[in-house]
Amino acid sequence: MQELINDIQKAVIEISKELRYLKDFDYTTSQNATGDNQLKLDVKSDEIITRILKQSKGVKSLISEEKQEQLLINENEKYVVAYDPLDGSSLVDVNFAIGSIFAIYEQKASAKNLKAAVYAIYGVRLELIVCIDTPKLFRLNENDEFAFVKDLKLNEKGKLNASGGTQKNWSNIHRAFIKALFDEGYRLRYSGAMVSDLHQILLKGGGLFSYPATTDAPNGKLRAYFEVFPFAFIFEKAGGLSTNGKNNSLLDLEFEKIHASTPCFLGSKYEIEKLKQAYKGL
Ligand code: AHM
Ligand code: MG
């Protein structure tokens, strides 16, 4: 596992260098499996990760947001790595912080087999969160090494409200719930890159991130295996909770399709419990 995490570190350092001196902000002529237009940079980031993880010890297969199918590397190995090579890439032109997300499953992609979750955030600094038992924050130093900074822990209740999805397509229950949080004093923090929005909530100690079912996207937008499950794992290990609005944990969900999406809510305990109460009426 540590060797695999070391290889993920190499990949994200290489991607961060691509981003720093980026010249080509163009789209390719293709779309990915979920119908998003692919940037050349999405494809490049996927190629970097594939090249490095193909050589990595322990990797059985790769599942990527940018690949239609699961890529088998070595049937006899142990880990299925599911990843979003460049999350929030539509914000690359405006120079916002974006990220890469990795979920490490044993044998088969299934939330119950999730052994570790890792994400990198390409911001002013390059930071990496590695979560096996508890989320640990690392920061790239001047020697190009990730140095441990601290363990991350959520408070029982936060102050931030990151509410995704097109508002005109929200359900009335969701709209009323989000308004109730603002009426309680929560502040809006939403950039449009889940890595940044969730990283902010984690580092500021709590709050709620939501990407609900909407009339135009009844299964939400965010994809289970490489976006939702790794963050649910991290938030729960940090002392927070997750739900799809009905269940007690996003990690109880199972999906057949590798690109399946789900409504998702992640946060500290207070906000998720309050949301579950509000959603009982749905
Ligand atoms: P991406 O992986 O193609 O970048 O899409 C996922 C992103 C998330 O980072 C973010 O939470 C969401 O899409 C934002 O969607 P919206 O613009 O609908 O708020
Ligand atoms: Mg993404």
PDB file of C-alpha atoms and ligand atoms in Angstrom:
ATOM      1  CA  MET A   1       0.000   0.000   0.000  1.00  0.00           C
ATOM      2  CA  GLN A   2       2.760   2.481   0.914  1.00  0.00           C
ATOM      3  CA  GLU A   3       4.485   1.852  -2.421  1.00  0.00           C
ATOM      4  CA  LEU A   4       1.230   2.587  -4.232  1.00  0.00           C
ATOM      5  CA  ILE A   5       0.769   5.795  -2.247  1.00  0.00           C
ATOM      6  CA  ASN A   6       4.367   6.788  -3.125  1.00  0.00           C
ATOM      7  CA  ASP A   7       3.508   6.312  -6.799  1.00  0.00           C
ATOM      8  CA  ILE A   8       0.358   8.421  -6.419  1.00  0.00           C
ATOM      9  CA  GLN A   9       2.616  11.117  -4.946  1.00  0.00           C
ATOM     10  CA  LYS A  10       4.870  10.966  -8.036  1.00  0.00           C
ATOM     11  CA  ALA A  11       1.859  11.254 -10.337  1.00  0.00           C
ATOM     12  CA  VAL A  12       0.338  14.280  -8.597  1.00  0.00           C
ATOM     13  CA  ILE A  13       3.692  16.089  -8.496  1.00  0.00           C
ATOM     14  CA  GLU A  14       3.944  15.570 -12.262  1.00  0.00           C
ATOM     15  CA  ILE A  15       0.360  16.797 -12.813  1.00  0.00           C
ATOM     16  CA  SER A  16       0.992  19.880 -10.654  1.00  0.00           C
ATOM     17  CA  LYS A  17       3.971  20.767 -12.863  1.00  0.00           C
ATOM     18  CA  GLU A  18       1.785  20.438 -15.979  1.00  0.00           C
ATOM     19  CA  LEU A  19      -0.740  22.778 -14.374  1.00  0.00           C
ATOM     20  CA  ARG A  20       1.779  25.358 -13.262  1.00  0.00           C
ATOM     21  CA  TYR A  21       3.090  26.127 -16.726  1.00  0.00           C
ATOM     22  CA  LEU A  22      -0.029  25.232 -18.706  1.00  0.00           C
ATOM     23  CA  LYS A  23      -0.282  26.627 -22.235  1.00  0.00           C
ATOM     24  CA  ASP A  24      -3.035  24.521 -23.745  1.00  0.00           C
ATOM     25  CA  PHE A  25      -6.467  25.096 -22.186  1.00  0.00           C
ATOM     26  CA  ASP A  26      -8.282  23.497 -25.132  1.00  0.00           C
ATOM     27  CA  TYR A  27     -10.885  20.788 -25.186  1.00  0.00           C
ATOM     28  CA  THR A  28     -10.406  17.532 -27.075  1.00  0.00           C
ATOM     29  CA  THR A  29     -13.022  16.513 -29.621  1.00  0.00           C
ATOM     30  CA  SER A  30     -14.194  13.693 -27.337  1.00  0.00           C
ATOM     31  CA  GLN A  31     -16.433  13.250 -24.300  1.00  0.00           C
ATOM     32  CA  ASN A  32     -15.854  10.977 -21.314  1.00  0.00           C
ATOM     33  CA  ALA A  33     -18.152   8.154 -20.148  1.00  0.00           C
ATOM     34  CA  THR A  34     -20.496  10.568 -18.344  1.00  0.00           C
ATOM     35  CA  GLY A  35     -20.751  12.918 -21.321  1.00  0.00           C
ATOM     36  CA  ASP A  36     -18.445  15.692 -20.028  1.00  0.00           C
ATOM     37  CA  ASN A  37     -16.307  17.415 -22.639  1.00  0.00           C
ATOM     38  CA  GLN A  38     -12.721  16.371 -22.031  1.00  0.00           C
ATOM     39  CA  LEU A  39      -9.967  18.938 -21.752  1.00  0.00           C
ATOM     40  CA  LYS A  40      -6.606  17.947 -23.200  1.00  0.00           C
ATOM     41  CA  LEU A  41      -5.442  18.342 -19.624  1.00  0.00           C
ATOM     42  CA  ASP A  42      -7.964  15.765 -18.316  1.00  0.00           C
ATOM     43  CA  VAL A  43      -6.569  13.277 -20.824  1.00  0.00           C
ATOM     44  CA  LYS A  44      -2.950  14.205 -20.052  1.00  0.00           C
ATOM     45  CA  SER A  45      -3.531  13.816 -16.298  1.00  0.00           C
ATOM     46  CA  ASP A  46      -5.125  10.421 -16.909  1.00  0.00           C
ATOM     47  CA  GLU A  47      -2.117   9.373 -19.021  1.00  0.00           C
ATOM     48  CA  ILE A  48       0.331  10.416 -16.293  1.00  0.00           C
ATOM     49  CA  ILE A  49      -1.521   8.426 -13.631  1.00  0.00           C
ATOM     50  CA  THR A  50      -1.942   5.385 -15.897  1.00  0.00           C
ATOM     51  CA  ARG A  51       1.745   5.366 -16.872  1.00  0.00           C
ATOM     52  CA  ILE A  52       2.911   5.518 -13.251  1.00  0.00           C
ATOM     53  CA  LEU A  53       0.324   3.197 -11.662  1.00  0.00           C
ATOM     54  CA  LYS A  54       0.749   0.561 -14.383  1.00  0.00           C
ATOM     55  CA  GLN A  55       4.246  -0.010 -12.984  1.00  0.00           C
ATOM     56  CA  SER A  56       3.124   0.139  -9.381  1.00  0.00           C
ATOM     57  CA  LYS A  57       3.323  -2.949  -7.193  1.00  0.00           C
ATOM     58  CA  GLY A  58      -0.038  -4.334  -6.108  1.00  0.00           C
ATOM     59  CA  VAL A  59      -2.215  -2.797  -8.833  1.00  0.00           C
ATOM     60  CA  LYS A  60      -4.794  -5.136 -10.306  1.00  0.00           C
ATOM     61  CA  SER A  61      -6.792  -2.654 -12.374  1.00  0.00           C
ATOM     62  CA  LEU A  62      -7.549   1.020 -12.924  1.00  0.00           C
ATOM     63  CA  ILE A  63     -10.914   2.770 -13.141  1.00  0.00           C
ATOM     64  CA  SER A  64     -10.763   6.365 -14.341  1.00  0.00           C
ATOM     65  CA  GLU A  65     -13.326   9.094 -14.900  1.00  0.00           C
ATOM     66  CA  GLU A  66     -11.672   9.535 -18.288  1.00  0.00           C
ATOM     67  CA  LYS A  67     -11.733   5.850 -19.360  1.00  0.00           C
ATOM     68  CA  GLN A  68     -14.870   4.098 -20.614  1.00  0.00           C
ATOM     69  CA  GLU A  69     -13.841   0.709 -19.242  1.00  0.00           C
ATOM     70  CA  GLN A  70     -11.864  -0.671 -16.329  1.00  0.00           C
ATOM     71  CA  LEU A  71      -8.234  -1.256 -17.385  1.00  0.00           C
ATOM     72  CA  LEU A  72      -6.855  -4.611 -16.248  1.00  0.00           C
ATOM     73  CA  ILE A  73      -3.177  -4.417 -15.261  1.00  0.00           C
ATOM     74  CA  ASN A  74      -2.441  -7.696 -13.447  1.00  0.00           C
ATOM     75  CA  GLU A  75      -5.138 -10.204 -12.524  1.00  0.00           C
ATOM     76  CA  ASN A  76      -2.999 -11.642  -9.690  1.00  0.00           C
ATOM     77  CA  GLU A  77      -2.543  -8.356  -7.874  1.00  0.00           C
ATOM     78  CA  LYS A  78      -4.664  -6.916  -5.095  1.00  0.00           C
ATOM     79  CA  TYR A  79      -5.729  -3.297  -5.591  1.00  0.00           C
ATOM     80  CA  VAL A  80      -8.304  -1.706  -7.853  1.00  0.00           C
ATOM     81  CA  VAL A  81      -7.498   2.013  -8.022  1.00  0.00           C
ATOM     82  CA  ALA A  82     -10.427   4.243  -9.055  1.00  0.00           C
ATOM     83  CA  TYR A  83      -9.565   7.876  -9.712  1.00  0.00           C
ATOM     84  CA  ASP A  84     -10.684  11.210 -11.037  1.00  0.00           C
ATOM     85  CA  PRO A  85      -7.470  12.474 -12.663  1.00  0.00           C
ATOM     86  CA  LEU A  86      -8.453  16.147 -12.577  1.00  0.00           C
ATOM     87  CA  ASP A  87     -11.492  17.063 -10.550  1.00  0.00           C
ATOM     88  CA  GLY A  88     -12.869  20.538 -11.172  1.00  0.00           C
ATOM     89  CA  SER A  89     -10.963  20.834 -14.441  1.00  0.00           C
ATOM     90  CA  SER A  90     -13.586  23.211 -15.866  1.00  0.00           C
ATOM     91  CA  LEU A  91     -12.069  25.772 -13.452  1.00  0.00           C
ATOM     92  CA  VAL A  92      -8.541  25.481 -14.793  1.00  0.00           C
ATOM     93  CA  ASP A  93      -8.969  28.582 -16.981  1.00  0.00           C
ATOM     94  CA  VAL A  94      -9.888  30.739 -13.964  1.00  0.00           C
ATOM     95  CA  ASN A  95      -6.929  29.436 -11.932  1.00  0.00           C
ATOM     96  CA  PHE A  96      -8.992  28.064  -9.043  1.00  0.00           C
ATOM     97  CA  ALA A  97      -7.735  25.186  -6.919  1.00  0.00           C
ATOM     98  CA  ILE A  98      -8.578  21.797  -8.427  1.00  0.00           C
ATOM     99  CA  GLY A  99      -7.536  18.256  -7.518  1.00  0.00           C
ATOM    100  CA  SER A 100      -7.063  14.548  -8.181  1.00  0.00           C
ATOM    101  CA  ILE A 101      -9.000  11.904  -6.225  1.00  0.00           C
ATOM    102  CA  PHE A 102      -8.024   8.242  -5.662  1.00  0.00           C
ATOM    103  CA  ALA A 103      -9.910   5.348  -4.058  1.00  0.00           C
ATOM    104  CA  ILE A 104      -7.993   2.143  -3.332  1.00  0.00           C
ATOM    105  CA  TYR A 105     -10.229  -0.939  -3.240  1.00  0.00           C
ATOM    106  CA  GLU A 106      -9.162  -4.489  -2.454  1.00  0.00           C
ATOM    107  CA  GLN A 107      -9.970  -7.003  -5.241  1.00  0.00           C
ATOM    108  CA  LYS A 108     -13.187  -5.368  -6.466  1.00  0.00           C
ATOM    109  CA  ALA A 109     -14.533  -1.819  -6.618  1.00  0.00           C
ATOM    110  CA  SER A 110     -17.091  -1.797  -3.803  1.00  0.00           C
ATOM    111  CA  ALA A 111     -17.383   0.634  -0.889  1.00  0.00           C
ATOM    112  CA  LYS A 112     -16.993  -2.212   1.607  1.00  0.00           C
ATOM    113  CA  ASN A 113     -13.594  -3.033   0.034  1.00  0.00           C
ATOM    114  CA  LEU A 114     -12.288   0.526   0.326  1.00  0.00           C
ATOM    115  CA  LYS A 115      -8.911   0.403   2.073  1.00  0.00           C
ATOM    116  CA  ALA A 116      -7.620   3.921   1.516  1.00  0.00           C
ATOM    117  CA  ALA A 117      -8.585   7.249  -0.023  1.00  0.00           C
ATOM    118  CA  VAL A 118      -6.180   9.912  -1.224  1.00  0.00           C
ATOM    119  CA  TYR A 119      -6.639  13.306  -2.815  1.00  0.00           C
ATOM    120  CA  ALA A 120      -4.304  16.014  -4.017  1.00  0.00           C
ATOM    121  CA  ILE A 121      -5.233  19.679  -4.128  1.00  0.00           C
ATOM    122  CA  TYR A 122      -3.434  21.886  -6.640  1.00  0.00           C
ATOM    123  CA  GLY A 123      -3.732  25.274  -4.999  1.00  0.00           C
ATOM    124  CA  VAL A 124      -1.195  27.871  -4.001  1.00  0.00           C
ATOM    125  CA  ARG A 125       0.601  24.860  -2.495  1.00  0.00           C
ATOM    126  CA  LEU A 126       0.405  21.203  -3.423  1.00  0.00           C
ATOM    127  CA  GLU A 127      -1.237  19.298  -0.592  1.00  0.00           C
ATOM    128  CA  LEU A 128      -2.086  15.628  -0.253  1.00  0.00           C
ATOM    129  CA  ILE A 129      -4.551  13.974   2.080  1.00  0.00           C
ATOM    130  CA  VAL A 130      -3.932  10.301   2.724  1.00  0.00           C
ATOM    131  CA  CYS A 131      -6.530   8.377   4.690  1.00  0.00           C
ATOM    132  CA  ILE A 132      -6.165   4.788   5.828  1.00  0.00           C
ATOM    133  CA  ASP A 133      -7.262   4.956   9.481  1.00  0.00           C
ATOM    134  CA  THR A 134      -7.485   8.709   9.803  1.00  0.00           C
ATOM    135  CA  PRO A 135      -7.037  11.560   7.273  1.00  0.00           C
ATOM    136  CA  LYS A 136      -3.503  12.947   7.301  1.00  0.00           C
ATOM    137  CA  LEU A 137      -2.508  16.217   5.657  1.00  0.00           C
ATOM    138  CA  PHE A 138       0.832  16.396   3.824  1.00  0.00           C
ATOM    139  CA  ARG A 139       2.344  19.424   2.089  1.00  0.00           C
ATOM    140  CA  LEU A 140       4.977  19.459  -0.653  1.00  0.00           C
ATOM    141  CA  ASN A 141       8.173  21.089   0.604  1.00  0.00           C
ATOM    142  CA  GLU A 142      11.008  22.802  -1.277  1.00  0.00           C
ATOM    143  CA  ASN A 143      12.744  19.429  -1.779  1.00  0.00           C
ATOM    144  CA  ASP A 144       9.709  18.065  -3.641  1.00  0.00           C
ATOM    145  CA  GLU A 145       8.807  15.794  -0.730  1.00  0.00           C
ATOM    146  CA  PHE A 146       5.476  15.525   1.020  1.00  0.00           C
ATOM    147  CA  ALA A 147       5.940  16.462   4.670  1.00  0.00           C
ATOM    148  CA  PHE A 148       3.356  15.477   7.278  1.00  0.00           C
ATOM    149  CA  VAL A 149       1.460  18.468   8.662  1.00  0.00           C
ATOM    150  CA  LYS A 150      -1.375  17.145  10.859  1.00  0.00           C
ATOM    151  CA  ASP A 151      -4.264  14.754  11.322  1.00  0.00           C
ATOM    152  CA  LEU A 152      -7.633  16.156  10.249  1.00  0.00           C
ATOM    153  CA  LYS A 153     -10.663  16.008  12.519  1.00  0.00           C
ATOM    154  CA  LEU A 154     -14.134  17.474  12.046  1.00  0.00           C
ATOM    155  CA  ASN A 155     -16.033  19.270  14.806  1.00  0.00           C
ATOM    156  CA  GLU A 156     -19.589  18.198  15.664  1.00  0.00           C
ATOM    157  CA  LYS A 157     -20.917  21.251  13.828  1.00  0.00           C
ATOM    158  CA  GLY A 158     -19.484  23.696  11.316  1.00  0.00           C
ATOM    159  CA  LYS A 159     -20.272  27.049   9.712  1.00  0.00           C
ATOM    160  CA  LEU A 160     -19.896  26.424   5.973  1.00  0.00           C
ATOM    161  CA  ASN A 161     -22.534  25.485   3.434  1.00  0.00           C
ATOM    162  CA  ALA A 162     -21.348  24.269   0.011  1.00  0.00           C
ATOM    163  CA  SER A 163     -24.542  23.637  -1.908  1.00  0.00           C
ATOM    164  CA  GLY A 164     -24.162  22.191  -5.418  1.00  0.00           C
ATOM    165  CA  GLY A 165     -26.566  21.566  -8.277  1.00  0.00           C
ATOM    166  CA  THR A 166     -28.632  24.013 -10.301  1.00  0.00           C
ATOM    167  CA  GLN A 167     -31.012  25.656  -7.817  1.00  0.00           C
ATOM    168  CA  LYS A 168     -34.005  25.865 -10.135  1.00  0.00           C
ATOM    169  CA  ASN A 169     -33.865  22.053 -10.362  1.00  0.00           C
ATOM    170  CA  TRP A 170     -33.727  21.388  -6.594  1.00  0.00           C
ATOM    171  CA  SER A 171     -36.636  19.738  -4.764  1.00  0.00           C
ATOM    172  CA  ASN A 172     -38.677  21.978  -2.464  1.00  0.00           C
ATOM    173  CA  ILE A 173     -37.442  19.996   0.539  1.00  0.00           C
ATOM    174  CA  HIS A 174     -33.818  20.533  -0.421  1.00  0.00           C
ATOM    175  CA  ARG A 175     -34.416  24.237  -1.076  1.00  0.00           C
ATOM    176  CA  ALA A 176     -36.092  24.684   2.325  1.00  0.00           C
ATOM    177  CA  PHE A 177     -33.309  22.771   4.083  1.00  0.00           C
ATOM    178  CA  ILE A 178     -30.493  24.823   2.506  1.00  0.00           C
ATOM    179  CA  LYS A 179     -32.353  28.045   3.356  1.00  0.00           C
ATOM    180  CA  ALA A 180     -32.772  26.866   6.961  1.00  0.00           C
ATOM    181  CA  LEU A 181     -28.989  26.434   7.231  1.00  0.00           C
ATOM    182  CA  PHE A 182     -28.375  29.948   5.904  1.00  0.00           C
ATOM    183  CA  ASP A 183     -31.036  31.298   8.275  1.00  0.00           C
ATOM    184  CA  GLU A 184     -29.106  29.612  11.085  1.00  0.00           C
ATOM    185  CA  GLY A 185     -25.984  31.600  10.163  1.00  0.00           C
ATOM    186  CA  TYR A 186     -24.134  29.298   7.763  1.00  0.00           C
ATOM    187  CA  ARG A 187     -21.977  30.943   5.114  1.00  0.00           C
ATOM    188  CA  LEU A 188     -21.913  29.977   1.445  1.00  0.00           C
ATOM    189  CA  ARG A 189     -18.613  28.487   0.262  1.00  0.00           C
ATOM    190  CA  TYR A 190     -18.840  26.857  -3.164  1.00  0.00           C
ATOM    191  CA  SER A 191     -16.162  26.969  -5.855  1.00  0.00           C
ATOM    192  CA  GLY A 192     -17.387  24.213  -8.176  1.00  0.00           C
ATOM    193  CA  ALA A 193     -14.489  21.846  -7.525  1.00  0.00           C
ATOM    194  CA  MET A 194     -15.504  19.247  -4.965  1.00  0.00           C
ATOM    195  CA  VAL A 195     -11.890  18.711  -3.909  1.00  0.00           C
ATOM    196  CA  SER A 196     -11.570  22.374  -2.900  1.00  0.00           C
ATOM    197  CA  ASP A 197     -15.009  22.653  -1.371  1.00  0.00           C
ATOM    198  CA  LEU A 198     -14.591  19.514   0.727  1.00  0.00           C
ATOM    199  CA  HIS A 199     -10.990  20.382   1.620  1.00  0.00           C
ATOM    200  CA  GLN A 200     -12.162  23.736   2.951  1.00  0.00           C
ATOM    201  CA  ILE A 201     -14.845  22.099   5.117  1.00  0.00           C
ATOM    202  CA  LEU A 202     -12.327  19.544   6.436  1.00  0.00           C
ATOM    203  CA  LEU A 203      -9.698  22.142   7.288  1.00  0.00           C
ATOM    204  CA  LYS A 204     -12.127  24.645   8.788  1.00  0.00           C
ATOM    205  CA  GLY A 205     -13.531  21.911  11.021  1.00  0.00           C
ATOM    206  CA  GLY A 206     -17.001  21.336   9.573  1.00  0.00           C
ATOM    207  CA  GLY A 207     -20.036  22.261   7.556  1.00  0.00           C
ATOM    208  CA  LEU A 208     -22.009  20.640   4.766  1.00  0.00           C
ATOM    209  CA  PHE A 209     -21.236  19.770   1.152  1.00  0.00           C
ATOM    210  CA  SER A 210     -24.247  18.740  -0.896  1.00  0.00           C
ATOM    211  CA  TYR A 211     -24.837  17.636  -4.437  1.00  0.00           C
ATOM    212  CA  PRO A 212     -28.502  16.577  -4.436  1.00  0.00           C
ATOM    213  CA  ALA A 213     -30.782  14.805  -6.880  1.00  0.00           C
ATOM    214  CA  THR A 214     -32.217  17.413  -9.240  1.00  0.00           C
ATOM    215  CA  THR A 215     -35.008  17.264 -11.792  1.00  0.00           C
ATOM    216  CA  ASP A 216     -32.431  17.172 -14.612  1.00  0.00           C
ATOM    217  CA  ALA A 217     -30.068  14.739 -12.783  1.00  0.00           C
ATOM    218  CA  PRO A 218     -32.140  12.415 -10.550  1.00  0.00           C
ATOM    219  CA  ASN A 219     -28.990  10.459  -9.593  1.00  0.00           C
ATOM    220  CA  GLY A 220     -26.981  13.589  -8.857  1.00  0.00           C
ATOM    221  CA  LYS A 221     -23.804  14.434 -10.734  1.00  0.00           C
ATOM    222  CA  LEU A 222     -20.950  13.088  -8.680  1.00  0.00           C
ATOM    223  CA  ARG A 223     -19.675   9.633  -9.416  1.00  0.00           C
ATOM    224  CA  ALA A 224     -19.615   6.971  -6.727  1.00  0.00           C
ATOM    225  CA  TYR A 225     -16.390   5.056  -7.208  1.00  0.00           C
ATOM    226  CA  PHE A 226     -13.863   7.841  -7.698  1.00  0.00           C
ATOM    227  CA  GLU A 227     -15.542  10.954  -6.239  1.00  0.00           C
ATOM    228  CA  VAL A 228     -18.182  10.120  -3.635  1.00  0.00           C
ATOM    229  CA  PHE A 229     -16.857   6.972  -1.902  1.00  0.00           C
ATOM    230  CA  PRO A 230     -13.298   8.244  -1.288  1.00  0.00           C
ATOM    231  CA  PHE A 231     -14.609  11.482   0.237  1.00  0.00           C
ATOM    232  CA  ALA A 232     -17.275   9.657   2.282  1.00  0.00           C
ATOM    233  CA  PHE A 233     -14.477   7.425   3.634  1.00  0.00           C
ATOM    234  CA  ILE A 234     -12.342  10.463   4.528  1.00  0.00           C
ATOM    235  CA  PHE A 235     -15.207  12.408   6.119  1.00  0.00           C
ATOM    236  CA  GLU A 236     -16.354   9.467   8.209  1.00  0.00           C
ATOM    237  CA  LYS A 237     -12.786   8.739   9.378  1.00  0.00           C
ATOM    238  CA  ALA A 238     -12.504  12.431  10.304  1.00  0.00           C
ATOM    239  CA  GLY A 239     -15.514  12.050  12.624  1.00  0.00           C
ATOM    240  CA  GLY A 240     -18.150  13.319  10.184  1.00  0.00           C
ATOM    241  CA  LEU A 241     -21.025  11.595   8.409  1.00  0.00           C
ATOM    242  CA  SER A 242     -22.299  10.995   4.897  1.00  0.00           C
ATOM    243  CA  THR A 243     -25.659  10.100   3.358  1.00  0.00           C
ATOM    244  CA  ASN A 244     -27.531   9.998   0.067  1.00  0.00           C
ATOM    245  CA  GLY A 245     -30.427  11.686   1.872  1.00  0.00           C
ATOM    246  CA  LYS A 246     -32.033   8.419   2.943  1.00  0.00           C
ATOM    247  CA  ASN A 247     -29.351   6.098   4.264  1.00  0.00           C
ATOM    248  CA  ASN A 248     -26.890   6.187   7.172  1.00  0.00           C
ATOM    249  CA  SER A 249     -23.755   6.199   5.051  1.00  0.00           C
ATOM    250  CA  LEU A 250     -22.874   6.642   1.401  1.00  0.00           C
ATOM    251  CA  LEU A 251     -20.538   3.693   1.940  1.00  0.00           C
ATOM    252  CA  ASP A 252     -23.580   1.372   2.205  1.00  0.00           C
ATOM    253  CA  LEU A 253     -24.344   1.909  -1.491  1.00  0.00           C
ATOM    254  CA  GLU A 254     -23.528  -0.592  -4.243  1.00  0.00           C
ATOM    255  CA  PHE A 255     -23.534   0.120  -7.970  1.00  0.00           C
ATOM    256  CA  GLU A 256     -23.076  -2.101 -11.001  1.00  0.00           C
ATOM    257  CA  LYS A 257     -21.731   0.542 -13.364  1.00  0.00           C
ATOM    258  CA  ILE A 258     -18.266   1.956 -12.765  1.00  0.00           C
ATOM    259  CA  HIS A 259     -19.406   5.476 -13.751  1.00  0.00           C
ATOM    260  CA  ALA A 260     -22.595   5.439 -11.628  1.00  0.00           C
ATOM    261  CA  SER A 261     -23.469   8.678  -9.848  1.00  0.00           C
ATOM    262  CA  THR A 262     -25.398   9.334  -6.645  1.00  0.00           C
ATOM    263  CA  PRO A 263     -26.866  12.274  -4.736  1.00  0.00           C
ATOM    264  CA  CYS A 264     -24.433  12.947  -1.905  1.00  0.00           C
ATOM    265  CA  PHE A 265     -24.180  14.883   1.339  1.00  0.00           C
ATOM    266  CA  LEU A 266     -21.002  14.990   3.387  1.00  0.00           C
ATOM    267  CA  GLY A 267     -20.320  16.981   6.492  1.00  0.00           C
ATOM    268  CA  SER A 268     -20.027  17.124  10.203  1.00  0.00           C
ATOM    269  CA  LYS A 269     -22.540  15.277  12.371  1.00  0.00           C
ATOM    270  CA  TYR A 270     -24.932  18.105  13.139  1.00  0.00           C
ATOM    271  CA  GLU A 271     -25.620  19.088   9.521  1.00  0.00           C
ATOM    272  CA  ILE A 272     -26.022  15.519   8.247  1.00  0.00           C
ATOM    273  CA  GLU A 273     -28.427  14.581  11.060  1.00  0.00           C
ATOM    274  CA  LYS A 274     -30.435  17.735  10.359  1.00  0.00           C
ATOM    275  CA  LEU A 275     -30.504  16.912   6.641  1.00  0.00           C
ATOM    276  CA  LYS A 276     -31.693  13.363   7.278  1.00  0.00           C
ATOM    277  CA  GLN A 277     -34.562  14.746   9.377  1.00  0.00           C
ATOM    278  CA  ALA A 278     -35.513  17.228   6.648  1.00  0.00           C
ATOM    279  CA  TYR A 279     -35.340  14.560   3.938  1.00  0.00           C
ATOM    280  CA  LYS A 280     -37.725  12.253   5.839  1.00  0.00           C
ATOM    281  CA  GLY A 281     -40.538  14.278   4.292  1.00  0.00           C
ATOM    282  CA  LEU A 282     -39.370  13.523   0.736  1.00  0.00           C
TER     283      LEU A 282
HETATM  284  P1  AHM B   1     -15.408  17.008 -13.021  1.00  0.00           P
HETATM  285  O1  AHM B   1     -14.872  15.763 -12.391  1.00  0.00           O
HETATM  286  O2  AHM B   1     -15.709  16.825 -14.497  1.00  0.00           O
HETATM  287  O3  AHM B   1     -14.587  18.209 -12.759  1.00  0.00           O
HETATM  288  O4  AHM B   1     -16.902  17.274 -12.406  1.00  0.00           O
HETATM  289  C1  AHM B   1     -17.110  17.215 -11.024  1.00  0.00           C
HETATM  290  C2  AHM B   1     -17.294  18.594 -10.450  1.00  0.00           C
HETATM  291  C3  AHM B   1     -17.088  18.594  -8.960  1.00  0.00           C
HETATM  292  O5  AHM B   1     -15.784  18.914  -8.642  1.00  0.00           O
HETATM  293  C4  AHM B   1     -18.019  19.671  -8.491  1.00  0.00           C
HETATM  294  O6  AHM B   1     -18.477  19.478  -7.187  1.00  0.00           O
HETATM  295  C5  AHM B   1     -19.123  19.603  -9.483  1.00  0.00           C
HETATM  296  O7  AHM B   1     -18.611  19.003 -10.656  1.00  0.00           O
HETATM  297  C6  AHM B   1     -19.633  20.959  -9.810  1.00  0.00           C
HETATM  298  O8  AHM B   1     -20.741  20.865 -10.593  1.00  0.00           O
HETATM  299  P2  AHM B   1     -21.671  22.149 -10.832  1.00  0.00           P
HETATM  300  O9  AHM B   1     -20.900  22.995 -11.809  1.00  0.00           O
HETATM  301  O10 AHM B   1     -22.922  21.558 -11.394  1.00  0.00           O
HETATM  302  O11 AHM B   1     -21.869  22.845  -9.521  1.00  0.00           O
HETATM  303 MG    MG B   2     -14.650  15.080 -10.686  1.00  0.00          MG
END
